[in-house]
PDB file of C-alpha atoms in Angstrom:
ATOM      1  CA  MET A 757      -1.579   7.028   0.105  1.00 44.00           C
ATOM      2  CA  LYS A 758      -1.835   4.534  -3.084  1.00 46.00           C
ATOM      3  CA  LYS A 759      -5.194   4.304  -5.673  1.00 48.00           C
ATOM      4  CA  GLY A 760      -8.044   1.933  -3.471  1.00 44.00           C
ATOM      5  CA  GLU A 761      -5.593   1.787  -0.520  1.00 41.00           C
ATOM      6  CA  ILE A 762      -7.683   1.808   2.919  1.00 44.00           C
ATOM      7  CA  LEU A 763      -6.378   4.323   5.382  1.00 49.00           C
ATOM      8  CA  LEU A 764      -6.831   2.471   9.010  1.00 61.00           C
ATOM      9  CA  LYS A 765      -7.894   4.292  11.753  1.00 75.00           C
ATOM     10  CA  ARG A 766      -4.869   4.261  14.505  1.00 93.00           C
ATOM     11  CA  GLU A 767      -5.843   3.607  18.373  1.00 95.00           C
ATOM     12  CA  TYR A 768      -4.251   4.667  21.252  1.00 97.00           C
ATOM     13  CA  GLY A 769      -4.500   5.414  24.654  1.00 96.00           C
ATOM     14  CA  TYR A 770      -3.207   8.041  27.212  1.00 96.00           C
ATOM     15  CA  ILE A 771      -2.602   7.034  30.780  1.00 92.00           C
ATOM     16  CA  ARG A 772      -1.570   9.730  33.807  1.00 88.00           C
ATOM     17  CA  VAL A 773      -1.107  10.305  37.324  1.00 85.00           C
ATOM     18  CA  SER A 774      -0.985  12.502  39.317  1.00 72.00           C
ATOM     19  CA  SER A 775       2.121  11.717  41.153  1.00 62.00           C
ATOM     20  CA  HIS A 776       4.380   8.662  41.034  1.00 54.00           C
ATOM     21  CA  ASP A 777       2.934   7.355  44.618  1.00 53.00           C
ATOM     22  CA  GLN A 778      -0.619   6.240  41.906  1.00 63.00           C
ATOM     23  CA  ASN A 779      -0.583   3.146  40.600  1.00 69.00           C
ATOM     24  CA  GLU A 780      -1.640   2.963  36.391  1.00 81.00           C
ATOM     25  CA  ASP A 781      -3.522  -0.333  36.453  1.00 84.00           C
ATOM     26  CA  ARG A 782      -6.452   0.556  36.292  1.00 85.00           C
ATOM     27  CA  GLN A 783      -5.899   2.829  33.413  1.00 88.00           C
ATOM     28  CA  LEU A 784      -4.061   0.579  31.569  1.00 89.00           C
ATOM     29  CA  ILE A 785      -6.253  -2.923  31.987  1.00 90.00           C
ATOM     30  CA  ALA A 786      -9.181  -0.941  30.668  1.00 89.00           C
ATOM     31  CA  LEU A 787      -6.972  -0.259  27.530  1.00 91.00           C
ATOM     32  CA  LYS A 788      -5.363  -2.622  26.780  1.00 89.00           C
ATOM     33  CA  ALA A 789      -8.665  -4.740  27.086  1.00 92.00           C
ATOM     34  CA  LEU A 790      -9.714  -2.539  23.617  1.00 92.00           C
ATOM     35  CA  LYS A 791      -6.152  -4.577  22.067  1.00 92.00           C
ATOM     36  CA  ILE A 792      -4.335  -1.144  21.835  1.00 93.00           C
ATOM     37  CA  PRO A 793      -0.844  -2.140  20.866  1.00 91.00           C
ATOM     38  CA  ASP A 794       1.501  -0.839  23.704  1.00 92.00           C
ATOM     39  CA  SER A 795       3.350   1.387  21.388  1.00 94.00           C
ATOM     40  CA  ASN A 796       0.685   3.337  20.968  1.00 95.00           C
ATOM     41  CA  ILE A 797      -0.187   4.053  25.148  1.00 95.00           C
ATOM     42  CA  TYR A 798       1.408   6.664  26.369  1.00 95.00           C
ATOM     43  CA  ILE A 799       1.344   7.275  30.438  1.00 92.00           C
ATOM     44  CA  ASP A 800       2.723  10.149  32.281  1.00 90.00           C
ATOM     45  CA  LYS A 801       3.460   9.690  36.547  1.00 83.00           C
ATOM     46  CA  GLN A 802       3.771  13.675  36.818  1.00 71.00           C
ATOM     47  CA  SER A 803       2.723  15.831  39.625  1.00 59.00           C
ATOM     48  CA  GLY A 804      -0.260  17.636  39.119  1.00 52.00           C
ATOM     49  CA  LYS A 805       0.860  20.939  39.986  1.00 57.00           C
ATOM     50  CA  ASN A 806       3.529  20.180  37.645  1.00 57.00           C
ATOM     51  CA  PHE A 807       2.387  19.256  34.955  1.00 60.00           C
ATOM     52  CA  ASP A 808       4.737  18.878  32.691  1.00 72.00           C
ATOM     53  CA  ARG A 809       4.107  15.566  30.618  1.00 86.00           C
ATOM     54  CA  PRO A 810       6.782  14.167  28.369  1.00 90.00           C
ATOM     55  CA  GLN A 811       5.074  11.887  26.885  1.00 93.00           C
ATOM     56  CA  TYR A 812       1.422  13.428  26.129  1.00 93.00           C
ATOM     57  CA  LYS A 813       3.636  15.754  24.493  1.00 92.00           C
ATOM     58  CA  LYS A 814       4.958  12.729  22.246  1.00 94.00           C
ATOM     59  CA  LEU A 815       1.255  11.155  21.904  1.00 95.00           C
ATOM     60  CA  VAL A 816       0.319  14.507  20.183  1.00 94.00           C
ATOM     61  CA  SER A 817       2.764  14.848  18.095  1.00 94.00           C
ATOM     62  CA  ARG A 818       2.084  10.987  16.281  1.00 95.00           C
ATOM     63  CA  LEU A 819      -1.734  11.965  16.051  1.00 95.00           C
ATOM     64  CA  LYS A 820      -2.661  12.375  12.574  1.00 94.00           C
ATOM     65  CA  LYS A 821      -6.509  13.538  11.289  1.00 92.00           C
ATOM     66  CA  ASP A 822      -8.698  10.573  12.044  1.00 91.00           C
ATOM     67  CA  ASP A 823      -7.204   8.691  14.338  1.00 95.00           C
ATOM     68  CA  LEU A 824      -8.743   7.576  17.668  1.00 95.00           C
ATOM     69  CA  LEU A 825      -7.706   8.381  21.275  1.00 96.00           C
ATOM     70  CA  TYR A 826      -9.050   6.453  24.368  1.00 96.00           C
ATOM     71  CA  ILE A 827      -8.697   7.908  27.880  1.00 94.00           C
ATOM     72  CA  LYS A 828      -9.850   6.029  30.860  1.00 91.00           C
ATOM     73  CA  SER A 829     -11.532   9.311  32.029  1.00 87.00           C
ATOM     74  CA  ILE A 830     -12.178  12.954  31.496  1.00 82.00           C
ATOM     75  CA  ASP A 831      -9.222  14.461  34.194  1.00 81.00           C
ATOM     76  CA  ARG A 832      -6.476  12.706  32.124  1.00 87.00           C
ATOM     77  CA  LEU A 833      -6.299  15.445  29.661  1.00 86.00           C
ATOM     78  CA  GLY A 834      -5.915  18.443  32.007  1.00 81.00           C
ATOM     79  CA  ARG A 835      -5.156  19.519  35.526  1.00 75.00           C
ATOM     80  CA  ASN A 836      -8.328  21.652  35.967  1.00 77.00           C
ATOM     81  CA  TYR A 837     -11.375  22.664  33.901  1.00 76.00           C
ATOM     82  CA  SER A 838     -10.142  25.146  30.835  1.00 77.00           C
ATOM     83  CA  GLU A 839      -7.346  22.819  30.495  1.00 82.00           C
ATOM     84  CA  ILE A 840      -9.327  19.891  30.098  1.00 83.00           C
ATOM     85  CA  LEU A 841     -11.875  22.242  27.660  1.00 82.00           C
ATOM     86  CA  GLU A 842      -8.538  23.244  25.730  1.00 85.00           C
ATOM     87  CA  GLN A 843      -7.095  20.153  24.898  1.00 89.00           C
ATOM     88  CA  TRP A 844     -10.072  18.303  24.084  1.00 87.00           C
ATOM     89  CA  ARG A 845     -11.021  21.426  21.306  1.00 85.00           C
ATOM     90  CA  PHE A 846      -7.246  21.425  20.040  1.00 90.00           C
ATOM     91  CA  LEU A 847      -7.435  17.497  19.195  1.00 91.00           C
ATOM     92  CA  THR A 848     -10.888  17.501  17.881  1.00 87.00           C
ATOM     93  CA  LYS A 849     -10.939  20.866  15.873  1.00 85.00           C
ATOM     94  CA  ILE A 850      -7.245  21.501  15.610  1.00 89.00           C
ATOM     95  CA  LYS A 851      -5.487  17.558  14.869  1.00 91.00           C
ATOM     96  CA  GLY A 852      -8.994  16.324  13.808  1.00 89.00           C
ATOM     97  CA  VAL A 853      -8.685  13.454  16.701  1.00 91.00           C
ATOM     98  CA  ASP A 854     -11.859  11.624  17.299  1.00 91.00           C
ATOM     99  CA  ILE A 855     -11.941  10.893  21.550  1.00 92.00           C
ATOM    100  CA  VAL A 856     -13.291   7.888  23.392  1.00 92.00           C
ATOM    101  CA  VAL A 857     -14.088   8.819  27.004  1.00 90.00           C
ATOM    102  CA  LEU A 858     -14.432   5.357  28.652  1.00 91.00           C
ATOM    103  CA  ASP A 859     -15.390   6.175  31.561  1.00 88.00           C
ATOM    104  CA  MET A 860     -18.182   8.182  30.418  1.00 82.00           C
ATOM    105  CA  PRO A 861     -20.065   6.583  26.917  1.00 80.00           C
ATOM    106  CA  LEU A 862     -21.730   9.872  26.164  1.00 76.00           C
ATOM    107  CA  LEU A 863     -18.386  11.042  25.418  1.00 81.00           C
ATOM    108  CA  ASP A 864     -17.295   9.741  22.169  1.00 84.00           C
ATOM    109  CA  THR A 865     -16.598  11.857  19.127  1.00 83.00           C
ATOM    110  CA  ARG A 866     -16.966   8.977  16.175  1.00 82.00           C
ATOM    111  CA  ARG A 867     -21.008   9.316  18.153  1.00 75.00           C
ATOM    112  CA  GLY A 868     -23.680  12.211  16.929  1.00 65.00           C
ATOM    113  CA  LYS A 869     -21.087  13.914  14.360  1.00 64.00           C
ATOM    114  CA  ASP A 870     -23.775  16.340  13.086  1.00 59.00           C
ATOM    115  CA  LEU A 871     -24.763  19.521  14.535  1.00 56.00           C
ATOM    116  CA  MET A 872     -27.239  18.204  17.439  1.00 55.00           C
ATOM    117  CA  GLY A 873     -24.772  15.709  18.622  1.00 53.00           C
ATOM    118  CA  THR A 874     -21.666  17.926  18.202  1.00 61.00           C
ATOM    119  CA  PHE A 875     -23.876  20.560  20.561  1.00 63.00           C
ATOM    120  CA  LEU A 876     -24.828  17.476  22.676  1.00 60.00           C
ATOM    121  CA  SER A 877     -20.865  16.272  23.033  1.00 64.00           C
ATOM    122  CA  ASP A 878     -19.841  20.248  23.886  1.00 70.00           C
ATOM    123  CA  ILE A 879     -22.513  20.621  26.833  1.00 73.00           C
ATOM    124  CA  VAL A 880     -21.514  17.228  28.949  1.00 69.00           C
ATOM    125  CA  LEU A 881     -17.927  17.956  27.772  1.00 69.00           C
ATOM    126  CA  GLN A 882     -18.218  21.593  30.022  1.00 73.00           C
ATOM    127  CA  ILE A 883     -20.368  19.545  32.506  1.00 73.00           C
ATOM    128  CA  LEU A 884     -18.407  16.584  33.302  1.00 66.00           C
ATOM    129  CA  SER A 885     -15.256  19.237  33.048  1.00 67.00           C
ATOM    130  CA  PHE A 886     -16.440  21.263  35.653  1.00 71.00           C
ATOM    131  CA  VAL A 887     -17.323  18.776  38.189  1.00 69.00           C
ATOM    132  CA  ALA A 888     -13.918  16.812  37.622  1.00 66.00           C
ATOM    133  CA  GLU A 889     -12.099  20.174  38.352  1.00 69.00           C
ATOM    134  CA  ASN A 890     -14.306  20.225  41.776  1.00 70.00           C
ATOM    135  CA  GLU A 891     -14.098  16.979  43.147  1.00 66.00           C
ATOM    136  CA  ARG A 892     -10.584  17.556  43.200  1.00 65.00           C
ATOM    137  CA  SER A 893     -10.821  20.636  45.087  1.00 72.00           C
ATOM    138  CA  ASN A 894     -13.494  19.270  47.215  1.00 66.00           C
ATOM    139  CA  ILE A 895     -10.670  16.318  47.675  1.00 69.00           C
ATOM    140  CA  ARG A 896      -8.144  19.327  48.379  1.00 74.00           C
ATOM    141  CA  GLN A 897     -10.296  20.673  50.848  1.00 75.00           C
ATOM    142  CA  ARG A 898     -10.957  17.569  53.160  1.00 73.00           C
ATOM    143  CA  GLN A 899      -7.433  17.102  53.179  1.00 75.00           C
ATOM    144  CA  ALA A 900      -6.557  20.362  54.490  1.00 74.00           C
ATOM    145  CA  GLU A 901     -10.097  19.936  57.040  1.00 71.00           C
ATOM    146  CA  GLY A 902      -8.255  16.488  58.041  1.00 74.00           C
ATOM    147  CA  ILE A 903      -4.568  17.630  58.386  1.00 74.00           C
ATOM    148  CA  ALA A 904      -6.376  20.656  60.379  1.00 74.00           C
ATOM    149  CA  ALA A 905      -7.576  18.425  62.623  1.00 74.00           C
ATOM    150  CA  ALA A 906      -5.418  15.655  63.132  1.00 73.00           C
ATOM    151  CA  LYS A 907      -2.709  18.595  64.631  1.00 73.00           C
ATOM    152  CA  ALA A 908      -5.598  19.993  66.479  1.00 75.00           C
ATOM    153  CA  ARG A 909      -5.364  15.854  67.976  1.00 75.00           C
ATOM    154  CA  GLY A 910      -1.016  16.745  68.766  1.00 72.00           C
ATOM    155  CA  VAL A 911      -0.309  14.559  64.894  1.00 68.00           C
ATOM    156  CA  LYS A 912       3.046  15.759  64.170  1.00 66.00           C
ATOM    157  CA  PHE A 913       3.756  15.658  60.493  1.00 60.00           C
ATOM    158  CA  GLY A 914       6.593  15.975  58.841  1.00 60.00           C
ATOM    159  CA  ARG A 915      10.041  13.641  59.662  1.00 64.00           C
ATOM    160  CA  PRO A 916      10.567  14.158  63.196  1.00 67.00           C
ATOM    161  CA  ALA A 917      13.427  16.612  64.624  1.00 70.00           C
ATOM    162  CA  ILE A 918      17.495  15.513  64.545  1.00 75.00           C
ATOM    163  CA  GLU A 919      18.341  15.900  68.368  1.00 80.00           C
ATOM    164  CA  PRO A 920      22.437  16.835  68.731  1.00 82.00           C
ATOM    165  CA  PRO A 921      23.899  14.342  70.896  1.00 83.00           C
ATOM    166  CA  ASP A 922      24.746  14.557  74.264  1.00 79.00           C
ATOM    167  CA  GLN A 923      28.267  15.889  73.789  1.00 83.00           C
ATOM    168  CA  PHE A 924      26.962  18.602  71.241  1.00 87.00           C
ATOM    169  CA  ASN A 925      28.889  21.827  73.362  1.00 85.00           C
ATOM    170  CA  ILE A 926      31.538  19.857  72.931  1.00 86.00           C
ATOM    171  CA  ILE A 927      31.752  19.110  69.587  1.00 88.00           C
ATOM    172  CA  VAL A 928      30.863  21.900  68.778  1.00 88.00           C
ATOM    173  CA  CYS A 929      33.747  24.055  70.930  1.00 87.00           C
ATOM    174  CA  ALA A 930      35.784  21.188  68.904  1.00 87.00           C
ATOM    175  CA  TRP A 931      34.815  22.814  65.392  1.00 90.00           C
ATOM    176  CA  GLU A 932      34.892  26.155  66.412  1.00 87.00           C
ATOM    177  CA  ASN A 933      38.235  25.549  67.962  1.00 87.00           C
ATOM    178  CA  LYS A 934      39.496  23.645  64.539  1.00 86.00           C
ATOM    179  CA  GLU A 935      40.154  20.828  66.234  1.00 86.00           C
ATOM    180  CA  LEU A 936      37.325  19.116  63.967  1.00 87.00           C
ATOM    181  CA  SER A 937      36.367  19.905  60.283  1.00 90.00           C
ATOM    182  CA  ILE A 938      32.845  20.140  59.332  1.00 90.00           C
ATOM    183  CA  ASN A 939      32.720  16.603  57.512  1.00 89.00           C
ATOM    184  CA  GLU A 940      33.836  15.261  60.749  1.00 88.00           C
ATOM    185  CA  VAL A 941      31.252  17.352  63.392  1.00 88.00           C
ATOM    186  CA  THR A 942      28.345  16.430  60.778  1.00 90.00           C
ATOM    187  CA  LYS A 943      29.410  12.646  60.524  1.00 88.00           C
ATOM    188  CA  ILE A 944      29.802  12.091  64.572  1.00 88.00           C
ATOM    189  CA  CYS A 945      26.390  13.860  65.197  1.00 89.00           C
ATOM    190  CA  LYS A 946      24.932  12.254  62.173  1.00 86.00           C
ATOM    191  CA  MET A 947      23.167  15.176  60.361  1.00 87.00           C
ATOM    192  CA  SER A 948      23.910  16.785  57.123  1.00 88.00           C
ATOM    193  CA  GLU A 949      25.941  20.709  57.528  1.00 88.00           C
ATOM    194  CA  ALA A 950      22.058  22.463  57.326  1.00 88.00           C
ATOM    195  CA  THR A 951      20.864  21.102  60.457  1.00 88.00           C
ATOM    196  CA  PHE A 952      24.650  21.329  62.000  1.00 89.00           C
ATOM    197  CA  TYR A 953      24.688  24.803  61.541  1.00 90.00           C
ATOM    198  CA  ARG A 954      20.891  25.720  62.556  1.00 88.00           C
ATOM    199  CA  LYS A 955      21.923  23.532  65.445  1.00 88.00           C
ATOM    200  CA  VAL A 956      24.623  25.845  66.426  1.00 88.00           C
ATOM    201  CA  LYS A 957      23.246  28.785  65.823  1.00 88.00           C
ATOM    202  CA  ALA A 958      20.963  27.813  68.038  1.00 86.00           C
ATOM    203  CA  LEU A 959      23.275  26.773  70.767  1.00 83.00           C
ATOM    204  CA  ARG A 960      24.630  29.905  70.364  1.00 83.00           C
ATOM    205  CA  SER A 961      21.338  31.828  71.127  1.00 83.00           C
ATOM    206  CA  LYS A 962      20.542  30.030  73.898  1.00 78.00           C
ATOM    207  CA  ARG A 963      24.582  30.753  75.491  1.00 72.00           C
ATOM    208  CA  ALA A 964      23.757  34.221  74.541  1.00 70.00           C
ATOM    209  CA  ALA A 965      21.112  34.550  77.022  1.00 67.00           C
ATOM    210  CA  THR A 966      22.547  32.274  79.185  1.00 63.00           C
ATOM    211  CA  PHE A 967      25.665  35.096  79.981  1.00 57.00           C
ATOM    212  CA  LYS A 968      23.166  38.214  79.626  1.00 55.00           C
TER     213      LYS A 968
END
């Protein structure tokens, strides 16, 4: 940097949604209201189970000391309590980046740079990280309870079972006698090879039971 030149703090935004089915508009609107350049907004659409975040990695590689990172909520940094704390400390302590959590004004590292301010910020961070993880656990539990209740009512989940055609026995006999290829029988039956083989296995078991 040349003498007398002022180093401007660069501003970034990070958005994460837990699956491709979720919409990032709420987070994007909040970040664009801050006039953050589009080129400085990074968006990941990844499952919580995988958590391989390519855009987050690109963002971290660009972040320099005294840059400012905005996120909508604290759970955008990680999928659980320990990951959130780990990322927060890495960004603030190792990278020297300031972080602002829009949903929680207390989590703004630009404020309270003294010992007391840092101490209070750390306490709030730990509490909110725990709450975020606990809420996700509660959501998963409620989903599991809802599924169990639905199954008890007879609701079926997953794709409907593929039923073989009425002439399945004849088709299988033709396939066994090499009169039809596997490609031909799967097209006739409108099912995958794996499904066809499962149905054939079930048919053979039924035949064997009949002749006992």
